[in-house]
Tab-separated table of C-alpha atoms in Angstrom:
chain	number	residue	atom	x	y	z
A	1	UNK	CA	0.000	0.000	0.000
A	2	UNK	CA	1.393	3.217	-0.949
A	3	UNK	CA	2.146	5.822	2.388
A	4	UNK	CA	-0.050	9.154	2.637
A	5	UNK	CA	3.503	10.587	2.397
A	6	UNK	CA	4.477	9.034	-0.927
A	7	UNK	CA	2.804	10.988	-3.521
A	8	UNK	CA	4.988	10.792	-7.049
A	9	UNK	CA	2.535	10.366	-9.730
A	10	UNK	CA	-0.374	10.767	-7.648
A	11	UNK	CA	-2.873	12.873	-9.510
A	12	UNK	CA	-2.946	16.783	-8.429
A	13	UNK	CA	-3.276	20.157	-10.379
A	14	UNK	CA	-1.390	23.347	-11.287
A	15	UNK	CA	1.767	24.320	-9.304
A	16	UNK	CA	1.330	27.601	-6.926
A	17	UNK	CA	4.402	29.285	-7.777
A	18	UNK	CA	3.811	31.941	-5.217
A	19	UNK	CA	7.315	32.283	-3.546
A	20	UNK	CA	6.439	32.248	0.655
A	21	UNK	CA	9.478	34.149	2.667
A	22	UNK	CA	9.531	31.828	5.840
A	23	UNK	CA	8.415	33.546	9.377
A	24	UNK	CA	11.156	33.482	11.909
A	25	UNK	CA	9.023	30.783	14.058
A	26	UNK	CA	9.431	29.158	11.078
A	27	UNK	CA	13.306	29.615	10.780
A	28	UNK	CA	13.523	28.332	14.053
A	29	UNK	CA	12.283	25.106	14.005
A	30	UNK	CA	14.724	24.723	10.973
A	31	UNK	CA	17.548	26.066	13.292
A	32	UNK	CA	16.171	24.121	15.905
A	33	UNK	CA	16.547	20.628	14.137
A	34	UNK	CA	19.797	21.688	12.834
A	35	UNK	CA	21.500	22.173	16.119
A	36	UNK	CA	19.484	18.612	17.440
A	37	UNK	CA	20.942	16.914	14.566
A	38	UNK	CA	24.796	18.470	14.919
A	39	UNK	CA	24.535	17.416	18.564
A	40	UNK	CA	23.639	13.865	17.918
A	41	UNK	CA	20.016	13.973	19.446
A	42	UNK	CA	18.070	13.781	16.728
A	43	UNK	CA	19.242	11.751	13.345
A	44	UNK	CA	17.803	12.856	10.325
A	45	UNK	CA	16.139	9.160	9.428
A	46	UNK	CA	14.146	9.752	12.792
A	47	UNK	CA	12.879	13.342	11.671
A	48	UNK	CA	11.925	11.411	7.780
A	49	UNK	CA	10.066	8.392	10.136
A	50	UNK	CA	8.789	11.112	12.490
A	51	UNK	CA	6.912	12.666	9.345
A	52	UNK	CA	5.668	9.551	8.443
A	53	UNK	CA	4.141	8.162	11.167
A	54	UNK	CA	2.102	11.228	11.805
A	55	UNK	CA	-0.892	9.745	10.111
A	56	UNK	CA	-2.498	11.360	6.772
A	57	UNK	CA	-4.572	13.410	8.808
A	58	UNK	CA	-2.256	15.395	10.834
A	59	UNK	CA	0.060	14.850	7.538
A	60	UNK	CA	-2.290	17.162	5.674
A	61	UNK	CA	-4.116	19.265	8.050
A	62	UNK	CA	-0.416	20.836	8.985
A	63	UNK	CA	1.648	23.132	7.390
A	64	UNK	CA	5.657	21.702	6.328
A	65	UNK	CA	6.779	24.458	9.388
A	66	UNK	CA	4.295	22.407	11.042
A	67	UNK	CA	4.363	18.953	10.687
A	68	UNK	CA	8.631	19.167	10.989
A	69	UNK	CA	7.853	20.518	14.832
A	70	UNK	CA	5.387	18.109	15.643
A	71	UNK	CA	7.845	15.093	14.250
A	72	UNK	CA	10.376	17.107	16.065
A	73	UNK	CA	8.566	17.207	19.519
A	74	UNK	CA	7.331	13.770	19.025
A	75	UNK	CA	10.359	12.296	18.684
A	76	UNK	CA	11.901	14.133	21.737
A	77	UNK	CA	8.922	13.087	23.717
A	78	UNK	CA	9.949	9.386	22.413
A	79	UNK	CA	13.766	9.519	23.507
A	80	UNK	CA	13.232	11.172	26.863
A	81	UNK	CA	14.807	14.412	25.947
A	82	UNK	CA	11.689	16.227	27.032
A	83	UNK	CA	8.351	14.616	28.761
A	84	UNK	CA	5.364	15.392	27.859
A	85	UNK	CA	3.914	16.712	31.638
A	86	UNK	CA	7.015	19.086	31.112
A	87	UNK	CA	5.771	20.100	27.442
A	88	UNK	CA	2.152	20.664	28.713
A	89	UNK	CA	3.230	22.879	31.662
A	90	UNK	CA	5.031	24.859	29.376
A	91	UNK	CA	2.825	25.437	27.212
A	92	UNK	CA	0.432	26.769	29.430
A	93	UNK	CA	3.007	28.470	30.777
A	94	UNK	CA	3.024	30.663	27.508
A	95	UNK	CA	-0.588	30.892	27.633
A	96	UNK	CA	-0.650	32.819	31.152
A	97	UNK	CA	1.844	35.050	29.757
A	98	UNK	CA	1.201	38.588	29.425
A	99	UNK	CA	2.593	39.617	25.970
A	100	UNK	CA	4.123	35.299	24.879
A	101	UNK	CA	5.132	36.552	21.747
A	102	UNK	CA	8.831	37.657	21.733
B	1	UNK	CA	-0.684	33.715	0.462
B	2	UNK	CA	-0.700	29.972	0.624
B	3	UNK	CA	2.908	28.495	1.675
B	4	UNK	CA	2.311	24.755	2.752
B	5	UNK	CA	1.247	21.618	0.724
B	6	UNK	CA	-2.093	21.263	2.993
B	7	UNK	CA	-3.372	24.834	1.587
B	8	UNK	CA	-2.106	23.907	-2.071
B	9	UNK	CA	-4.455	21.034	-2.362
B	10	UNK	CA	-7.371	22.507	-0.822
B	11	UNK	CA	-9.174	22.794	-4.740
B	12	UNK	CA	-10.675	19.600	-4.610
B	13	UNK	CA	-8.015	17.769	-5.892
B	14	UNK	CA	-7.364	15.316	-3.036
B	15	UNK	CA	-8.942	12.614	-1.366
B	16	UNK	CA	-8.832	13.317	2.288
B	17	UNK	CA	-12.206	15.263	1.852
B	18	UNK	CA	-11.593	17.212	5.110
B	19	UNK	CA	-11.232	20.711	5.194
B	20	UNK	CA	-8.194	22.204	6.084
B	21	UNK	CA	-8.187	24.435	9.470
B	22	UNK	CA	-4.674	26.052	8.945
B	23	UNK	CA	-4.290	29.622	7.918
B	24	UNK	CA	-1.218	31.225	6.923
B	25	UNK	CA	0.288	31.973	10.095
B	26	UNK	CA	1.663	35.866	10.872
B	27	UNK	CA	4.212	36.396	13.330
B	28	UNK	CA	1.522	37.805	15.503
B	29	UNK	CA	-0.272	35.038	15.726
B	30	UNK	CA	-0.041	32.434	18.923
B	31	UNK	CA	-0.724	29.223	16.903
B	32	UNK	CA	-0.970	25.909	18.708
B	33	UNK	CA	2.350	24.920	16.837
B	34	UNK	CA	4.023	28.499	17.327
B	35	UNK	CA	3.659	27.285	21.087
B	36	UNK	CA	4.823	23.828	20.670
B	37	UNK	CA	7.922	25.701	19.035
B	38	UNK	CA	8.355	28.365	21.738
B	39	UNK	CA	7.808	25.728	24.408
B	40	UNK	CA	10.469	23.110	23.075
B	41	UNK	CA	12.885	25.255	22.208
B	42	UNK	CA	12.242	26.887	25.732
B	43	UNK	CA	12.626	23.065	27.745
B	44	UNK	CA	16.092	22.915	25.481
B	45	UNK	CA	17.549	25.724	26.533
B	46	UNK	CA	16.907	25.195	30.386
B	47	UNK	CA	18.149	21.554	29.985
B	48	UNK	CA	21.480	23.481	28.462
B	49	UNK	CA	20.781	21.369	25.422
B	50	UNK	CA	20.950	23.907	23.608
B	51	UNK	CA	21.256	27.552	23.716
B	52	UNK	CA	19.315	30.622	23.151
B	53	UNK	CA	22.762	32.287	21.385
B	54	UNK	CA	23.003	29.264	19.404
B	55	UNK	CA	19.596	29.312	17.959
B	56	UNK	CA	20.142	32.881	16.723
B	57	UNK	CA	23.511	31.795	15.682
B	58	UNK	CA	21.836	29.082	12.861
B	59	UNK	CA	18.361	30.915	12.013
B	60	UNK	CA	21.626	33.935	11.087
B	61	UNK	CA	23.150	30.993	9.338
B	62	UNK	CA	20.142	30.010	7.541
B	63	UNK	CA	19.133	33.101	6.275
B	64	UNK	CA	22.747	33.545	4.827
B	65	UNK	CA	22.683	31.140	2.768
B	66	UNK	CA	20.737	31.662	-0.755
B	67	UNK	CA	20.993	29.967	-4.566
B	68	UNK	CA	24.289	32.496	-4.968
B	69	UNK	CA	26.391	29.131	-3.340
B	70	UNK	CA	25.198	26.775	-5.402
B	71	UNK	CA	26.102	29.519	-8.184
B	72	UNK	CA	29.768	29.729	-7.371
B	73	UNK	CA	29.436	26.027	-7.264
B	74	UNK	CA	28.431	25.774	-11.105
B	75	UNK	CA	30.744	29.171	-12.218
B	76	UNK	CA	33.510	27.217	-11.468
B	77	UNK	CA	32.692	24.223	-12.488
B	78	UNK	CA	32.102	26.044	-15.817
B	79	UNK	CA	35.426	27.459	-15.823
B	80	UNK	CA	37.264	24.377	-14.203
B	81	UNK	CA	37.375	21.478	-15.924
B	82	UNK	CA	39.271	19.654	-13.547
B	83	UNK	CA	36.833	21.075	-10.926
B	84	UNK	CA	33.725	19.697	-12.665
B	85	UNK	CA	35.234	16.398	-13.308
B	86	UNK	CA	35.433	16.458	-9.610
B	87	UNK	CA	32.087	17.422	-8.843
B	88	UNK	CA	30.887	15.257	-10.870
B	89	UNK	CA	32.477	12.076	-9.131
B	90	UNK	CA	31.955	13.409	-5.861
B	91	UNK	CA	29.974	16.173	-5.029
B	92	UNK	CA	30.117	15.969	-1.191
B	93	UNK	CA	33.828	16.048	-1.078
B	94	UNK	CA	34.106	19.231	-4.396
B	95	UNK	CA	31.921	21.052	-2.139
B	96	UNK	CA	33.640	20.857	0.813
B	97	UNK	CA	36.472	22.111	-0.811
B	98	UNK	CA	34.780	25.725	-1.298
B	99	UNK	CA	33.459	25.509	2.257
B	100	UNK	CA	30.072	23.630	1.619
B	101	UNK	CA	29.989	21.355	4.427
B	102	UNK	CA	26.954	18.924	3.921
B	103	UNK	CA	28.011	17.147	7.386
B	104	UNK	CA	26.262	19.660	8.818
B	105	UNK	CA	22.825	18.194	7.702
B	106	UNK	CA	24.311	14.141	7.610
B	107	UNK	CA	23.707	14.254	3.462
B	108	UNK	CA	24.979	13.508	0.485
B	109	UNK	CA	25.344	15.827	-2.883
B	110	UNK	CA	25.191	14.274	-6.362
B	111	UNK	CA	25.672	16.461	-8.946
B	112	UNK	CA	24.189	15.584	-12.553
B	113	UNK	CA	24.949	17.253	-15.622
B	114	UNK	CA	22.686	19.120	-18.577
B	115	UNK	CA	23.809	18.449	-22.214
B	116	UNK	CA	22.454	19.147	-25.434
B	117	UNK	CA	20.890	15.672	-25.271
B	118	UNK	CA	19.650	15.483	-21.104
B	119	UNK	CA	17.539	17.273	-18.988
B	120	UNK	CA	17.831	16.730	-15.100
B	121	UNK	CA	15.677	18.136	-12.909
B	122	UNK	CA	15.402	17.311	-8.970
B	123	UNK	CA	11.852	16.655	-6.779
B	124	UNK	CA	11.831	15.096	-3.714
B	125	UNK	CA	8.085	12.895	-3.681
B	126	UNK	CA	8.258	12.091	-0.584
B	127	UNK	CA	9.361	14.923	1.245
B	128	UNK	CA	11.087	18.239	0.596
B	129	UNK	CA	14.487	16.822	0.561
B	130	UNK	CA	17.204	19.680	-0.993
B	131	UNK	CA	20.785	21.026	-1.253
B	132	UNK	CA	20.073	24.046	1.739
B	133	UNK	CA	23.492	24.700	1.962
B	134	UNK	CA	23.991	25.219	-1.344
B	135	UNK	CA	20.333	26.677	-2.601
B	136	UNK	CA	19.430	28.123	1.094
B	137	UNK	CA	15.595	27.086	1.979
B	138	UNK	CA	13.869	25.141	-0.815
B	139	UNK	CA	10.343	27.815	-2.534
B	140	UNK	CA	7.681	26.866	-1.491
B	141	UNK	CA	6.152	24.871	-4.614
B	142	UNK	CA	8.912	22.739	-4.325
B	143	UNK	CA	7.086	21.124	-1.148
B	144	UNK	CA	4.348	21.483	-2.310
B	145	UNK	CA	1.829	18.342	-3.438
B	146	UNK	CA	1.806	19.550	-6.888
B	147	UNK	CA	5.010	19.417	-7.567
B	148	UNK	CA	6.004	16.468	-5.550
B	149	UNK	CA	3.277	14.598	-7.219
B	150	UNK	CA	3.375	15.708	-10.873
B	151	UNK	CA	7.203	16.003	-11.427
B	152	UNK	CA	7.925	12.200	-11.638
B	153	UNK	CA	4.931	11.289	-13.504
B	154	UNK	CA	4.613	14.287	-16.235
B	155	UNK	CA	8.040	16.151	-16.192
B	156	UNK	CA	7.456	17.920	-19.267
B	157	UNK	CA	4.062	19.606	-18.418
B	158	UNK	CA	5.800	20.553	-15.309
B	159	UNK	CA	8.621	22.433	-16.884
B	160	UNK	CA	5.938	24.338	-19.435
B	161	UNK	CA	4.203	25.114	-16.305
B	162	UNK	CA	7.347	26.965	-15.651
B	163	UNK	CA	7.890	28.468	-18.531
B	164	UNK	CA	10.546	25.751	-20.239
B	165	UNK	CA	9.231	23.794	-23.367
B	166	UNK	CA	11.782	21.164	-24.121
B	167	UNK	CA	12.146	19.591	-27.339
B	168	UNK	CA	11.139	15.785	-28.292
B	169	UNK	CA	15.130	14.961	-28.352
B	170	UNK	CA	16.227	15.904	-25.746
B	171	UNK	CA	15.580	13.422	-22.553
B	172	UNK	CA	14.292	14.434	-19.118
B	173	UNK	CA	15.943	12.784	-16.068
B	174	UNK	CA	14.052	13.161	-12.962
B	175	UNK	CA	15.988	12.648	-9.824
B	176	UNK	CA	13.917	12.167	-6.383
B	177	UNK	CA	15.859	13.051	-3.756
B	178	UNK	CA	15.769	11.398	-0.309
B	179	UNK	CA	17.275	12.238	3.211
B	180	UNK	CA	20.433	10.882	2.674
B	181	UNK	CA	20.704	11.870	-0.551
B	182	UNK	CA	20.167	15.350	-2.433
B	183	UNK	CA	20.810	16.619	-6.021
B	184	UNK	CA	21.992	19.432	-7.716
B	185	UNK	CA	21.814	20.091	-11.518
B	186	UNK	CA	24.506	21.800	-13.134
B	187	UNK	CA	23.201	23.650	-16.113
B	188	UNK	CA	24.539	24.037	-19.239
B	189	UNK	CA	26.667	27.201	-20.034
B	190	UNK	CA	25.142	29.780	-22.343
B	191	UNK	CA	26.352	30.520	-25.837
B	192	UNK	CA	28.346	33.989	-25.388
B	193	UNK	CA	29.489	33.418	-22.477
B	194	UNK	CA	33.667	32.508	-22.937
B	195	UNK	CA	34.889	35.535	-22.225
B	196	UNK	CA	33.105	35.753	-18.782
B	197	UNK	CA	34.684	35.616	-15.679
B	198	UNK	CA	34.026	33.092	-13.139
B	199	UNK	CA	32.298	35.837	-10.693
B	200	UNK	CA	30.241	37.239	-13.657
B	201	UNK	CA	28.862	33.557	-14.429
B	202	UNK	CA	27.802	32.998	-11.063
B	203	UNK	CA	25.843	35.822	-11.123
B	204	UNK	CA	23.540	35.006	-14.197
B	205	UNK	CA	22.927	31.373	-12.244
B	206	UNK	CA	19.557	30.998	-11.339
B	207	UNK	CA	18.230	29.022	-8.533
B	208	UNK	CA	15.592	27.535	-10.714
B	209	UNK	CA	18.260	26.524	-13.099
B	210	UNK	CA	20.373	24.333	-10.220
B	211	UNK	CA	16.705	22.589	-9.527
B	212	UNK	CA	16.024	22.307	-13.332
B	213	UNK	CA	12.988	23.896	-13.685
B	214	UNK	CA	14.390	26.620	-15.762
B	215	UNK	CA	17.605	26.588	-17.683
B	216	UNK	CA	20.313	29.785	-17.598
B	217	UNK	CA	19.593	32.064	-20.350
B	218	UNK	CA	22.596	34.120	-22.230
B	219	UNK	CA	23.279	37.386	-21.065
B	220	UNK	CA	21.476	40.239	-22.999
């Protein structure tokens, strides 16, 4: 069976060529997987797998910023680098924040 | 303005029937995922993983980097034959040797060559796979369902799409990249261009041109 991932050849239509400048959020989760990866937390074969064992639905209801943080956090939740009480916490740590956005 | 694969194939042309919640996000927004990022990167930092300096250090790093390094990359290989011969048996390593490091992201580089009788151009179907370091962050229709799906299965109607009709004899060769290993197409040099210096080539390479969606035209 062919993986929601796996779509060469699969039927689809024109090509948006709009050119989207990424959001520094954005940039960081790039910068953020790049500094996991040099430090030997994170492979990039476990960030690939982490994308594809999301499930078609998350797969496609996320953007690519997205889905590469939720692989990313998913797969630190997985090897103990984070937990996920620790996650939640902080997360709603940000919520009772006053101004969260830096 | 759409810049993810889920809002390029919200026409109908999918199967997954749902709609698709996700807006473009603005930096003002506090998305669910704009807190997953601010919270990991957050539990990181106060497990000295990481470091707040270093994350500024790489987005910096990132946002240097653009198509002009893959562009110095072809210029010379244009101008070096004993450089391209290089490049063409081993990327990874004729990279490195301008300061490309690819063991930065744990790749590979292959390099494959446009002639009067091949076309390459790169897609990765199964992901978004590219040569960062040498192209900086891949556009966004490069990711995007479209193009991931359509590029291996009708090349040609692709490349009119952007603008490049080839003819009948010459041959497209579609490479699909994975994470191990990424491509870059090194495209042929113009007519007119032999008395150019290696500087003034890399500045008519376009980024399109290194994917192979486009081709480099002769300078006016």
């Amino acid at each position: 069976m062919r993986a929601y991932h796996d779509l060469g050849g699969t039927p689809a239509g024109p090509i948006d060529h709009d050119e989207h400048a990424l959001q520094l959020w954005e940039k960081r989760i790039e910068a953020l997987l790049v500094l996991l990866t040099r430090k030997k937390i994170l492979r990039i074969d476990e960030n690939r797998r982490g994308l594809e064992s999301l499930g078609s639905e998350a797969y496609f209801a996320a953007s690519y910023a997205e889905r590469r943080m939720l692989s990313m956090s998913n797969n630190l939740i997985m090897k103990g680098v984070i937990s996920v009480e620790a996650l939640a916490a902080k997360i709603a740590e940000i919520e009772s924040r006053v101004d969260p956005l830096p | 303005m759409s810049h993810d694969p889920a809002d390029h194939h919200g026409h109908g042309d999918h199967a997954h029937g749902h709609r698709h919640p996700n807006q473009p996000d603005h930096d003002d927004t506090l998305t669910y995922y704009r807190k997953l990022e601010m919270a990991v990167r957050e539990l990181l930092i106060e497990k000295n993983i990481i470091s707040a300096d270093e994350v500024r250090k790489v987005v910096e790093n990132i946002e240097s980097r653009s198509p002009e390094g893959g562009a110095r990359v072809v210029a010379r290989a244009w101008s070096d034959p004993q450089f391209k011969q290089a490049l063409l048996e081993d990327a990874t390593a004729a990279c490195a040797s301008m300061g490309f490091e690819m063991a930065l992201y744990d790749v590979q580089l292959t390099v494959v060559e446009n002639t009067p009788d091949v076309h390459n151009m790169v897609v990765c179907t199964l992901c978004s796979c590219y040569p960062r370091m040498l192209l900086g962050l891949p556009p966004a229709w490069y990711k995007s369902r479209a193009y991931r799906s359509r590029a291996v299965r009708e090349p040609r109607a692709v490349l009119r799409e952007f603008g490049l009709e080839l003819p009948d004899t010459v041959s497209v060769r579609v490479h699909d990249s994975t994470a191990d290993l990424r491509y870059l197409v090194l495209p042929m040099r113009p007519e007119g261009t032999e008395d150019m210096s290696e500087a003034e080539l890399a500045a008519i390479v376009n980024r399109d041109s290194m994917i192979g969606t486009a081709v480099v035209a002769a300078p006016k």
